[in-house]
Amino acid sequence: MGHVLKPPPPDQSRRLQQFFAEAGYTEEGFVAALRTVEPPLPHLRSLPRLLDLTREPTVFNTLARWFLAGLPVDAGRARESTPDWFRRTCLESGLLFSDGEALVPTSLLVPSGKFLVAADLYQRLLSATDFDHVLTINPAARLLLDFTIRRPSWSTLDLCAGCGIQALAAAAHSQVVVATDLNPRATAFAAFNARLNGCENLDFLTGDGFAPVEGRAFDLIVCNPPFILAPTKRYLYRDNDMDLDGFCRALVRQAPRHLNEGGYFQMIFEWAQVQGQAWQERVAEWFEGTGCDVWLLKNYTQEPGWYAQIRLRETPFRSQEADAAGYDEWMTYYRGRRVEAMHGGLVAMRRRSGPNWLRIEELPESLHPPFGQSILRGFEARDFLEAHPSDEGLLACRLKVAGEVRLDQEYRWSEGHWRTVAIRLRLAEGLPRAMGLDGDVAQFLARFDGTRTVREVIRTLASEVAVDPARVQAESLAVVRHMVERGILLL
Ligand SMILES: C[S@@+](CC[C@H](N)C(=O)[O-])C[C@H]1O[C@@H](n2cnc3c(N)ncnc32)[C@H](O)[C@@H]1O
């Protein structure tokens, strides 16, 4: 299994965390000093800049060279910029070792929220034994963190936990978290990270998919699986042994058995579009008969050539010939399966008895993270509409405009006046989906203040317009239902 980190005792872990925080080794500190939180992965070609920015022997710079860049720091500079107890603790825990002249890091240590998260050095990807490489936090992991519904959970599962970041984040709102991974090195990193960050309500299990938690059910399952659509079985963190997107489909099919009633399965994943079938139709089949309400948010679409190039570029460059052979292998795989495009996105499935719904839409481009609360609200809005199927039921409700709703008005100059050309409603938090609407509808919505019933608001409107009241009511109720579903109107 190679190098294993030994968690420092709790008081030393706290001291380490405080030391990193005071040195500005935090997400905010990274952005301020380096404009990025990404380690200098080879394909980003960002190492020269990082070395230049960290040339002064300050504490932050030395920490960044060790634990962000994964580079040795000579003993003199290490002594000059860090205290003895710190180096001793890092040596004892195995985060650093001495090669005589320099102190050499064994792992990355990346800040994420209030956590410091250890994972493999990217340099390990260049070795012959990199199959079980444990990935550091990347944009997919961050998106899943932002998407996760953070309500109290009795039991949470982080499936395909890797370095354990999802499990750490879930620990704060869960009674117990179980983190599972096929790779024992990942489980070891996750266990180290839990101890380093003082999280005690986590269990770690090693095994394939749901096998380690057979017979157990959870309130929340979060999953960032190896979802890449690749012909290769090169890296555990990225590849899986099923065809195309079969692994993610299998997780979707198995997840409901491990959910308590009302529990959520939230996954980031990719899926294929094959010739002759709309992607919505293909992916919709995955969820049939699962006993879950499903909300799928598509984030991006790529054509196979572009996708293969991007994915291949994420791994170390070996030679032009290897690149050409790799690209050819990936494209042959896609052509053989008539893959037209790849889509990436997020899914939230909620186990619920009764007739279930499936909602497929695009993830808004500019998100205001975190947006897990908006996802929960979306499910609750559906529940509300289902609980009020009749007009009479809805007319008796007292709804109000959500606090985060904003109305934008766009004007165009014309003949000495500013004329309104568009009115848009949007949510200023979470999923900021904008919708165009008519000025009259905007005024109508403004009347929902939580004190008057829907019936009263509609009656007032009907008394002001010369239109059949029955028609006003029917059209208004359609607007109300739409606005509830979109999170604009709340109970
Ligand atoms: C993309 S990494 C996710 C890491 C982490 N959850 C995160 O969000 O950063 C995928 C993880 O899935 C694990 N994995 C691969 N195949 C698996 C399987 N069949 N069952 C369980 N875990 C698996 C890999 O070892 C890897 O740690």
Short mmCIF file of C-alpha atoms and ligand atoms in Angstrom, two decimals:
data_model
loop_
_atom_site.label_atom_id
_atom_site.label_comp_id
_atom_site.label_asym_id
_atom_site.label_seq_id
_atom_site.Cartn_x
_atom_site.Cartn_y
_atom_site.Cartn_z
CA MET A 1 0.00 0.00 0.00
CA GLY A 2 3.04 2.27 0.22
CA HIS A 3 3.36 5.28 2.42
CA VAL A 4 0.77 5.54 5.21
CA LEU A 5 0.16 8.75 7.14
CA LYS A 6 -0.12 8.59 10.90
CA PRO A 7 -2.64 11.07 12.34
CA PRO A 8 -1.14 13.33 15.01
CA PRO A 9 -2.79 13.20 18.47
CA PRO A 10 -5.85 15.49 18.73
CA ASP A 11 -4.04 18.39 20.45
CA GLN A 12 -1.30 18.34 17.81
CA SER A 13 -3.90 18.18 15.00
CA ARG A 14 -5.59 21.28 16.39
CA ARG A 15 -2.25 23.03 16.69
CA LEU A 16 -1.39 22.14 13.09
CA GLN A 17 -4.72 23.43 11.85
CA GLN A 18 -4.31 26.67 13.73
CA PHE A 19 -0.80 27.08 12.37
CA PHE A 20 -1.96 26.63 8.77
CA ALA A 21 -4.88 29.02 9.29
CA GLU A 22 -2.71 31.72 10.87
CA ALA A 23 -0.27 31.42 7.98
CA GLY A 24 -3.13 32.19 5.59
CA TYR A 25 -3.08 28.63 4.25
CA THR A 26 -6.83 28.71 3.63
CA GLU A 27 -9.00 28.93 0.50
CA GLU A 28 -9.28 32.69 0.94
CA GLY A 29 -5.54 32.97 1.57
CA PHE A 30 -4.81 30.97 -1.59
CA VAL A 31 -7.06 33.17 -3.69
CA ALA A 32 -5.49 36.33 -2.24
CA ALA A 33 -1.90 35.16 -2.70
CA LEU A 34 -2.09 32.88 -5.74
CA ARG A 35 -5.48 33.60 -7.37
CA THR A 36 -6.21 29.86 -7.34
CA VAL A 37 -6.79 26.93 -5.03
CA GLU A 38 -5.76 24.36 -7.66
CA PRO A 39 -2.50 22.45 -7.17
CA PRO A 40 -0.08 23.07 -10.07
CA LEU A 41 -1.08 19.97 -12.05
CA PRO A 42 1.23 19.44 -15.04
CA HIS A 43 -1.45 20.08 -17.65
CA LEU A 44 -2.16 23.49 -16.12
CA ARG A 45 1.52 24.53 -16.67
CA SER A 46 1.19 26.70 -13.57
CA LEU A 47 4.29 25.60 -11.61
CA PRO A 48 6.69 28.37 -12.78
CA ARG A 49 4.24 31.03 -11.65
CA LEU A 50 3.71 29.32 -8.32
CA LEU A 51 7.47 29.06 -7.74
CA ASP A 52 7.89 32.72 -8.54
CA LEU A 53 5.05 33.78 -6.24
CA THR A 54 6.44 31.69 -3.36
CA ARG A 55 10.13 32.62 -3.70
CA GLU A 56 10.33 34.58 -0.39
CA PRO A 57 10.85 32.24 2.60
CA THR A 58 7.63 33.17 4.43
CA VAL A 59 5.60 30.57 6.33
CA PHE A 60 2.81 30.61 3.72
CA ASN A 61 5.23 30.26 0.83
CA THR A 62 7.05 27.33 2.41
CA LEU A 63 3.78 25.57 3.20
CA ALA A 64 2.58 26.18 -0.37
CA ARG A 65 5.78 24.73 -1.83
CA TRP A 66 5.48 21.59 0.27
CA PHE A 67 1.81 20.91 0.33
CA LEU A 68 0.35 22.60 -2.75
CA ALA A 69 3.24 22.17 -5.20
CA GLY A 70 4.51 18.95 -3.58
CA LEU A 71 8.14 20.11 -3.75
CA PRO A 72 11.09 19.65 -1.37
CA VAL A 73 12.19 22.67 0.63
CA ASP A 74 15.83 22.80 1.66
CA ALA A 75 16.48 22.34 5.36
CA GLY A 76 17.79 25.89 5.85
CA ARG A 77 14.69 27.56 4.40
CA ALA A 78 12.44 25.13 6.27
CA ARG A 79 14.12 26.08 9.59
CA GLU A 80 13.99 29.77 8.77
CA SER A 81 10.28 29.82 7.97
CA THR A 82 8.64 27.23 10.26
CA PRO A 83 8.92 26.41 13.97
CA ASP A 84 10.63 23.23 15.23
CA TRP A 85 7.44 21.71 16.70
CA PHE A 86 5.71 22.05 13.32
CA ARG A 87 8.41 20.26 11.35
CA ARG A 88 8.67 17.60 14.06
CA THR A 89 4.90 16.96 13.95
CA CYS A 90 4.93 16.75 10.15
CA LEU A 91 7.87 14.32 10.25
CA GLU A 92 6.21 12.15 12.90
CA SER A 93 2.91 11.98 11.01
CA GLY A 94 4.68 11.22 7.73
CA LEU A 95 3.55 14.40 5.94
CA LEU A 96 7.25 15.22 5.48
CA PHE A 97 10.44 13.18 5.42
CA SER A 98 14.07 14.26 5.40
CA ASP A 99 16.39 13.26 2.59
CA GLY A 100 19.34 14.79 4.41
CA GLU A 101 19.37 18.09 2.57
CA ALA A 102 15.72 18.93 2.28
CA LEU A 103 12.36 18.20 3.86
CA VAL A 104 10.25 16.43 1.28
CA PRO A 105 6.42 16.25 1.31
CA THR A 106 4.70 12.89 0.91
CA SER A 107 1.20 14.28 0.31
CA LEU A 108 -0.70 17.32 -0.81
CA LEU A 109 -2.56 19.19 1.90
CA VAL A 110 -5.29 21.35 0.42
CA PRO A 111 -7.68 23.66 2.28
CA SER A 112 -11.39 23.22 1.65
CA GLY A 113 -13.76 25.26 3.82
CA LYS A 114 -12.59 24.69 7.37
CA PHE A 115 -10.77 21.47 6.47
CA LEU A 116 -7.21 20.60 5.50
CA VAL A 117 -7.30 17.61 3.21
CA ALA A 118 -4.41 15.29 2.43
CA ALA A 119 -4.22 13.37 -0.85
CA ASP A 120 -1.54 12.01 -3.16
CA LEU A 121 1.08 14.26 -4.70
CA TYR A 122 0.35 14.81 -8.37
CA GLN A 123 3.96 13.76 -9.07
CA ARG A 124 2.83 10.23 -8.17
CA LEU A 125 0.82 10.15 -11.40
CA LEU A 126 4.12 9.86 -13.23
CA SER A 127 5.15 6.69 -11.41
CA ALA A 128 4.51 3.12 -12.54
CA THR A 129 2.34 2.39 -9.48
CA ASP A 130 -0.15 5.19 -9.95
CA PHE A 131 -3.21 2.96 -10.52
CA ASP A 132 -4.41 3.62 -6.97
CA HIS A 133 -3.63 7.34 -6.96
CA VAL A 134 -5.83 9.23 -4.47
CA LEU A 135 -7.07 12.40 -6.04
CA THR A 136 -7.01 15.77 -4.33
CA ILE A 137 -10.08 18.01 -4.24
CA ASN A 138 -10.99 19.08 -7.76
CA PRO A 139 -13.79 21.17 -9.32
CA ALA A 140 -16.14 18.15 -9.50
CA ALA A 141 -15.71 17.54 -5.77
CA ARG A 142 -16.40 21.22 -5.08
CA LEU A 143 -19.55 21.19 -7.20
CA LEU A 144 -20.88 18.16 -5.32
CA LEU A 145 -20.09 19.89 -2.00
CA ASP A 146 -22.15 22.90 -3.11
CA PHE A 147 -24.99 20.72 -4.40
CA THR A 148 -25.34 18.63 -1.23
CA ILE A 149 -28.47 19.11 0.84
CA ARG A 150 -27.17 20.03 4.29
CA ARG A 151 -30.05 19.22 6.60
CA PRO A 152 -29.66 17.08 9.72
CA SER A 153 -29.06 13.45 8.73
CA TRP A 154 -29.12 10.49 11.05
CA SER A 155 -26.80 8.49 8.80
CA THR A 156 -24.87 9.61 5.73
CA LEU A 157 -22.87 7.59 3.22
CA ASP A 158 -20.01 9.01 1.17
CA LEU A 159 -19.76 6.47 -1.64
CA CYS A 160 -16.46 6.47 -3.58
CA ALA A 161 -15.07 8.71 -0.85
CA GLY A 162 -11.48 9.12 -2.10
CA CYS A 163 -9.71 11.58 0.22
CA GLY A 164 -13.00 11.88 2.15
CA ILE A 165 -13.86 15.54 1.59
CA GLN A 166 -17.58 14.85 1.11
CA ALA A 167 -17.63 12.79 4.31
CA LEU A 168 -15.85 15.53 6.28
CA ALA A 169 -18.34 18.14 5.12
CA ALA A 170 -21.28 15.84 5.93
CA ALA A 171 -19.96 15.11 9.44
CA ALA A 172 -21.18 18.51 10.65
CA HIS A 173 -24.85 17.75 9.90
CA SER A 174 -24.88 13.98 10.32
CA GLN A 175 -25.03 11.78 13.37
CA VAL A 176 -22.83 9.19 11.67
CA VAL A 177 -21.02 9.21 8.32
CA VAL A 178 -19.74 6.10 6.57
CA ALA A 179 -17.08 6.64 3.90
CA THR A 180 -16.44 3.78 1.49
CA ASP A 181 -13.98 3.31 -1.35
CA LEU A 182 -12.63 0.45 -3.39
CA ASN A 183 -9.09 1.75 -2.93
CA PRO A 184 -7.62 1.00 0.53
CA ARG A 185 -5.17 3.88 0.08
CA ALA A 186 -8.18 6.22 -0.31
CA THR A 187 -9.78 4.84 2.85
CA ALA A 188 -6.49 5.38 4.71
CA PHE A 189 -6.27 9.00 3.48
CA ALA A 190 -9.92 9.64 4.43
CA ALA A 191 -9.32 8.22 7.93
CA PHE A 192 -6.22 10.40 8.32
CA ASN A 193 -8.14 13.47 7.16
CA ALA A 194 -10.94 12.81 9.63
CA ARG A 195 -8.46 12.65 12.53
CA LEU A 196 -6.50 15.66 11.30
CA ASN A 197 -9.72 17.69 11.18
CA GLY A 198 -11.08 16.44 14.49
CA CYS A 199 -14.13 14.65 12.98
CA GLU A 200 -15.03 11.72 15.18
CA ASN A 201 -18.37 10.54 13.81
CA LEU A 202 -16.93 8.88 10.69
CA ASP A 203 -16.46 5.20 9.81
CA PHE A 204 -14.33 3.96 6.93
CA LEU A 205 -14.95 0.85 4.89
CA THR A 206 -13.15 -0.55 1.87
CA GLY A 207 -14.98 -2.35 -0.92
CA ASP A 208 -16.75 -2.27 -4.27
CA GLY A 209 -19.73 0.10 -4.66
CA PHE A 210 -22.45 -0.52 -2.09
CA ALA A 211 -21.02 -3.91 -1.03
CA PRO A 212 -19.47 -2.61 2.24
CA VAL A 213 -22.88 -1.26 3.36
CA GLU A 214 -25.04 -4.19 2.23
CA GLY A 215 -28.30 -4.19 4.21
CA ARG A 216 -27.82 -0.64 5.50
CA ALA A 217 -29.90 2.43 4.66
CA PHE A 218 -29.07 6.12 4.93
CA ASP A 219 -30.77 9.52 5.03
CA LEU A 220 -28.20 10.94 2.63
CA ILE A 221 -25.81 9.38 0.14
CA VAL A 222 -23.30 11.59 -1.64
CA CYS A 223 -21.25 10.22 -4.48
CA ASN A 224 -18.48 11.50 -6.72
CA PRO A 225 -17.76 8.25 -8.58
CA PRO A 226 -15.17 7.45 -11.26
CA PHE A 227 -17.55 8.71 -13.96
CA ILE A 228 -15.28 9.30 -16.94
CA LEU A 229 -16.47 7.62 -20.15
CA ALA A 230 -13.16 5.98 -20.98
CA PRO A 231 -12.09 2.78 -22.70
CA THR A 232 -9.19 2.50 -20.25
CA LYS A 233 -8.82 1.03 -16.78
CA ARG A 234 -5.82 3.21 -16.05
CA TYR A 235 -6.73 5.00 -12.81
CA LEU A 236 -9.05 3.88 -10.01
CA TYR A 237 -10.08 7.46 -9.24
CA ARG A 238 -11.27 8.03 -12.79
CA ASP A 239 -12.02 4.80 -14.65
CA ASN A 240 -14.37 1.94 -13.88
CA ASP A 241 -14.81 -1.47 -15.42
CA MET A 242 -18.26 -0.99 -16.93
CA ASP A 243 -19.05 0.08 -20.47
CA LEU A 244 -19.56 3.81 -21.09
CA ASP A 245 -21.74 5.19 -18.27
CA GLY A 246 -22.86 1.77 -17.00
CA PHE A 247 -21.20 2.24 -13.60
CA CYS A 248 -23.19 5.38 -12.81
CA ARG A 249 -26.37 3.76 -14.08
CA ALA A 250 -25.74 0.82 -11.74
CA LEU A 251 -25.27 3.22 -8.80
CA VAL A 252 -28.57 4.94 -9.64
CA ARG A 253 -30.34 1.58 -9.77
CA GLN A 254 -28.83 0.35 -6.49
CA ALA A 255 -29.00 3.56 -4.44
CA PRO A 256 -32.73 3.39 -3.53
CA ARG A 257 -32.19 0.12 -1.62
CA HIS A 258 -29.80 2.06 0.63
CA LEU A 259 -32.03 5.08 1.21
CA ASN A 260 -34.48 5.55 4.04
CA GLU A 261 -37.89 6.86 3.01
CA GLY A 262 -37.38 10.56 2.26
CA GLY A 263 -33.60 10.09 1.99
CA TYR A 264 -31.55 11.64 -0.82
CA PHE A 265 -28.91 10.23 -3.17
CA GLN A 266 -26.86 13.04 -4.74
CA MET A 267 -24.29 12.29 -7.40
CA ILE A 268 -22.12 14.12 -9.90
CA PHE A 269 -21.72 12.11 -13.09
CA GLU A 270 -21.45 11.96 -16.88
CA TRP A 271 -23.55 10.11 -19.39
CA ALA A 272 -23.45 9.38 -23.09
CA GLN A 273 -25.74 10.43 -25.90
CA VAL A 274 -25.95 7.73 -28.54
CA GLN A 275 -26.98 8.15 -32.14
CA GLY A 276 -30.71 7.96 -32.74
CA GLN A 277 -31.81 8.65 -29.18
CA ALA A 278 -32.36 11.92 -27.33
CA TRP A 279 -30.07 12.08 -24.31
CA GLN A 280 -33.04 12.84 -22.05
CA GLU A 281 -34.75 9.65 -23.15
CA ARG A 282 -31.67 7.50 -22.58
CA VAL A 283 -30.91 8.84 -19.12
CA ALA A 284 -34.60 8.89 -18.09
CA GLU A 285 -34.63 5.10 -18.41
CA TRP A 286 -32.06 4.85 -15.60
CA PHE A 287 -34.56 6.18 -13.08
CA GLU A 288 -37.60 4.14 -14.13
CA GLY A 289 -39.03 2.07 -11.29
CA THR A 290 -36.49 3.32 -8.74
CA GLY A 291 -39.22 4.58 -6.40
CA CYS A 292 -37.53 7.97 -6.31
CA ASP A 293 -38.36 11.53 -7.29
CA VAL A 294 -35.53 12.66 -9.52
CA TRP A 295 -34.12 16.08 -10.33
CA LEU A 296 -31.37 16.00 -12.93
CA LEU A 297 -29.41 19.13 -13.78
CA LYS A 298 -27.27 19.01 -16.93
CA ASN A 299 -24.14 21.10 -16.59
CA TYR A 300 -22.22 20.70 -19.88
CA THR A 301 -22.13 18.90 -23.21
CA GLN A 302 -19.05 17.94 -25.19
CA GLU A 303 -18.56 16.20 -28.52
CA PRO A 304 -16.43 13.03 -28.32
CA GLY A 305 -13.24 14.43 -29.87
CA TRP A 306 -13.16 17.44 -27.60
CA TYR A 307 -14.04 15.30 -24.59
CA ALA A 308 -11.26 12.79 -25.32
CA GLN A 309 -8.74 15.58 -25.74
CA ILE A 310 -9.69 17.27 -22.46
CA ARG A 311 -9.67 14.04 -20.49
CA LEU A 312 -6.39 12.83 -21.98
CA ARG A 313 -4.81 16.18 -21.21
CA GLU A 314 -5.64 15.73 -17.52
CA THR A 315 -3.05 12.96 -17.26
CA PRO A 316 0.72 13.46 -17.54
CA PHE A 317 2.29 13.96 -20.94
CA ARG A 318 4.45 10.97 -21.91
CA SER A 319 5.09 11.36 -25.65
CA GLN A 320 3.41 12.53 -28.87
CA GLU A 321 3.08 8.88 -29.91
CA ALA A 322 1.35 7.95 -26.63
CA ASP A 323 -1.03 10.91 -27.11
CA ALA A 324 -1.87 9.85 -30.66
CA ALA A 325 -2.43 6.22 -29.66
CA GLY A 326 -4.52 7.25 -26.66
CA TYR A 327 -6.72 9.57 -28.69
CA ASP A 328 -7.21 6.91 -31.34
CA GLU A 329 -8.17 4.31 -28.73
CA TRP A 330 -10.76 6.64 -27.15
CA MET A 331 -12.28 7.67 -30.49
CA THR A 332 -12.49 4.06 -31.71
CA TYR A 333 -14.33 3.22 -28.51
CA TYR A 334 -16.86 6.04 -29.00
CA ARG A 335 -17.37 5.35 -32.71
CA GLY A 336 -17.99 1.66 -31.98
CA ARG A 337 -20.73 2.65 -29.56
CA ARG A 338 -22.16 5.42 -31.75
CA VAL A 339 -21.56 8.03 -29.06
CA GLU A 340 -22.51 11.48 -30.33
CA ALA A 341 -21.93 13.54 -27.21
CA MET A 342 -21.12 13.39 -23.53
CA HIS A 343 -23.10 15.22 -20.91
CA GLY A 344 -22.13 16.03 -17.37
CA GLY A 345 -24.31 17.06 -14.49
CA LEU A 346 -25.82 16.43 -11.11
CA VAL A 347 -28.68 14.31 -9.92
CA ALA A 348 -30.68 14.33 -6.71
CA MET A 349 -32.93 11.30 -6.10
CA ARG A 350 -35.33 11.19 -3.19
CA ARG A 351 -36.87 7.89 -2.18
CA ARG A 352 -40.60 8.37 -1.84
CA SER A 353 -43.51 5.94 -1.89
CA GLY A 354 -46.25 6.85 -4.35
CA PRO A 355 -46.13 8.14 -7.90
CA ASN A 356 -42.74 9.68 -8.60
CA TRP A 357 -41.65 12.55 -10.83
CA LEU A 358 -38.62 13.20 -13.02
CA ARG A 359 -37.43 16.73 -13.71
CA ILE A 360 -34.62 17.24 -16.22
CA GLU A 361 -33.20 20.70 -16.84
CA GLU A 362 -30.03 22.71 -17.31
CA LEU A 363 -27.93 23.87 -14.40
CA PRO A 364 -27.90 27.68 -14.50
CA GLU A 365 -24.57 29.06 -15.72
CA SER A 366 -23.81 31.34 -12.82
CA LEU A 367 -24.44 29.59 -9.52
CA HIS A 368 -24.40 31.15 -6.09
CA PRO A 369 -22.89 28.33 -4.09
CA PRO A 370 -23.77 26.55 -1.96
CA PHE A 371 -27.12 25.68 -3.54
CA GLY A 372 -28.13 22.51 -1.67
CA GLN A 373 -30.81 24.52 0.11
CA SER A 374 -32.33 25.47 -3.26
CA ILE A 375 -32.38 21.80 -4.24
CA LEU A 376 -34.22 20.91 -1.05
CA ARG A 377 -36.66 23.79 -1.66
CA GLY A 378 -37.28 22.45 -5.18
CA PHE A 379 -38.35 19.09 -3.76
CA GLU A 380 -40.48 20.78 -1.08
CA ALA A 381 -42.18 22.95 -3.71
CA ARG A 382 -43.17 19.80 -5.61
CA ASP A 383 -44.50 18.32 -2.36
CA PHE A 384 -46.53 21.44 -1.75
CA LEU A 385 -48.07 21.33 -5.23
CA GLU A 386 -48.83 17.65 -4.87
CA ALA A 387 -50.47 18.28 -1.49
CA HIS A 388 -52.67 20.96 -3.12
CA PRO A 389 -53.84 19.36 -6.37
CA SER A 390 -57.20 21.14 -6.40
CA ASP A 391 -57.75 24.81 -7.17
CA GLU A 392 -59.75 25.12 -3.95
CA GLY A 393 -56.83 23.89 -1.86
CA LEU A 394 -54.39 26.26 -3.49
CA LEU A 395 -56.77 29.25 -3.30
CA ALA A 396 -56.89 28.90 0.50
CA CYS A 397 -53.05 29.14 0.91
CA ARG A 398 -51.21 32.26 2.05
CA LEU A 399 -48.10 32.50 -0.12
CA LYS A 400 -45.35 35.07 -0.15
CA VAL A 401 -42.56 36.10 -2.48
CA ALA A 402 -39.27 34.44 -1.43
CA GLY A 403 -36.81 36.82 0.20
CA GLU A 404 -34.07 36.18 -2.36
CA VAL A 405 -36.23 37.06 -5.39
CA ARG A 406 -35.02 40.04 -7.43
CA LEU A 407 -36.76 41.82 -10.26
CA ASP A 408 -34.56 43.31 -12.98
CA GLN A 409 -35.95 45.77 -15.47
CA GLU A 410 -34.17 46.57 -18.73
CA TYR A 411 -34.82 49.85 -20.54
CA ARG A 412 -34.02 51.09 -24.00
CA TRP A 413 -33.82 54.71 -24.97
CA SER A 414 -36.37 55.66 -27.56
CA GLU A 415 -37.43 59.14 -28.68
CA GLY A 416 -36.47 60.94 -25.48
CA HIS A 417 -37.77 58.24 -23.10
CA TRP A 418 -36.54 55.08 -21.40
CA ARG A 419 -38.87 52.32 -22.46
CA THR A 420 -39.02 48.96 -20.67
CA VAL A 421 -37.95 46.19 -23.01
CA ALA A 422 -37.66 43.29 -20.55
CA ILE A 423 -38.57 42.37 -16.99
CA ARG A 424 -36.84 39.41 -15.42
CA LEU A 425 -37.34 37.65 -12.12
CA ARG A 426 -34.41 35.80 -10.64
CA LEU A 427 -33.31 34.21 -7.41
CA ALA A 428 -30.29 36.02 -5.96
CA GLU A 429 -29.10 32.90 -4.11
CA GLY A 430 -28.64 29.24 -4.87
CA LEU A 431 -29.82 28.40 -8.39
CA PRO A 432 -30.17 31.87 -9.93
CA ARG A 433 -32.51 30.95 -12.74
CA ALA A 434 -33.89 34.05 -14.45
CA MET A 435 -37.29 34.16 -16.12
CA GLY A 436 -38.73 36.85 -18.32
CA LEU A 437 -42.23 38.02 -17.50
CA ASP A 438 -44.86 40.55 -18.24
CA GLY A 439 -45.19 43.72 -16.14
CA ASP A 440 -48.72 42.80 -15.05
CA VAL A 441 -47.58 39.42 -13.76
CA ALA A 442 -44.77 41.15 -11.82
CA GLN A 443 -47.32 43.46 -10.16
CA PHE A 444 -49.61 40.49 -9.46
CA LEU A 445 -46.77 38.60 -7.74
CA ALA A 446 -45.86 41.61 -5.59
CA ARG A 447 -49.20 41.23 -3.80
CA PHE A 448 -48.24 37.86 -2.28
CA ASP A 449 -47.14 39.02 1.17
CA GLY A 450 -48.05 35.96 3.23
CA THR A 451 -51.07 37.58 4.90
CA ARG A 452 -53.63 37.29 2.09
CA THR A 453 -54.88 34.07 0.61
CA VAL A 454 -54.32 33.28 -3.05
CA ARG A 455 -58.08 33.67 -3.49
CA GLU A 456 -58.01 37.22 -2.06
CA VAL A 457 -55.10 38.25 -4.28
CA ILE A 458 -56.82 36.89 -7.39
CA ARG A 459 -60.15 38.50 -6.47
CA THR A 460 -58.46 41.89 -6.13
CA LEU A 461 -56.87 41.44 -9.52
CA ALA A 462 -60.17 40.34 -11.12
CA SER A 463 -61.90 43.45 -9.76
CA GLU A 464 -59.35 45.64 -11.54
CA VAL A 465 -59.53 44.16 -15.05
CA ALA A 466 -62.35 43.83 -17.52
CA VAL A 467 -61.90 40.08 -18.02
CA ASP A 468 -64.11 37.15 -17.07
CA PRO A 469 -63.22 36.39 -13.37
CA ALA A 470 -63.20 32.63 -14.05
CA ARG A 471 -60.55 33.16 -16.73
CA VAL A 472 -58.54 35.45 -14.45
CA GLN A 473 -58.61 32.75 -11.76
CA ALA A 474 -57.59 29.92 -14.10
CA GLU A 475 -54.72 31.89 -15.62
CA SER A 476 -53.57 33.25 -12.25
CA LEU A 477 -53.52 29.81 -10.68
CA ALA A 478 -51.35 28.52 -13.51
CA VAL A 479 -48.91 31.37 -12.79
CA VAL A 480 -49.00 30.63 -9.06
CA ARG A 481 -48.21 26.94 -9.61
CA HIS A 482 -45.32 27.81 -11.91
CA MET A 483 -43.92 30.34 -9.43
CA VAL A 484 -44.16 27.88 -6.54
CA GLU A 485 -42.31 25.25 -8.55
CA ARG A 486 -39.59 27.78 -9.41
CA GLY A 487 -39.11 28.84 -5.78
CA ILE A 488 -40.45 32.37 -6.38
CA LEU A 489 -43.54 31.91 -4.18
CA LEU A 490 -43.32 30.13 -0.84
CA LEU A 491 -45.73 29.13 1.88
C1 LIG B 1 -13.41 10.96 -8.42
S1 LIG B 1 -12.81 10.10 -7.02
C2 LIG B 1 -13.83 10.87 -5.79
C3 LIG B 1 -13.14 11.38 -4.59
C4 LIG B 1 -13.94 12.14 -3.58
N1 LIG B 1 -15.24 11.53 -3.30
C5 LIG B 1 -14.13 13.59 -3.96
O1 LIG B 1 -15.29 14.04 -4.05
O2 LIG B 1 -13.14 14.29 -4.14
C6 LIG B 1 -13.61 8.53 -7.23
C7 LIG B 1 -13.29 7.53 -6.12
O3 LIG B 1 -14.02 6.33 -6.40
C8 LIG B 1 -13.25 5.21 -6.02
N2 LIG B 1 -13.77 4.02 -6.73
C9 LIG B 1 -13.47 3.59 -7.98
N3 LIG B 1 -14.17 2.49 -8.28
C10 LIG B 1 -14.93 2.21 -7.19
C11 LIG B 1 -15.85 1.18 -6.89
N4 LIG B 1 -16.14 0.22 -7.77
N5 LIG B 1 -16.42 1.19 -5.67
C12 LIG B 1 -16.12 2.14 -4.75
N6 LIG B 1 -15.24 3.13 -4.98
C13 LIG B 1 -14.66 3.18 -6.20
C14 LIG B 1 -11.85 5.61 -6.40
O4 LIG B 1 -10.90 4.85 -5.69
C15 LIG B 1 -11.83 7.10 -6.05
O5 LIG B 1 -11.34 7.31 -4.76
#
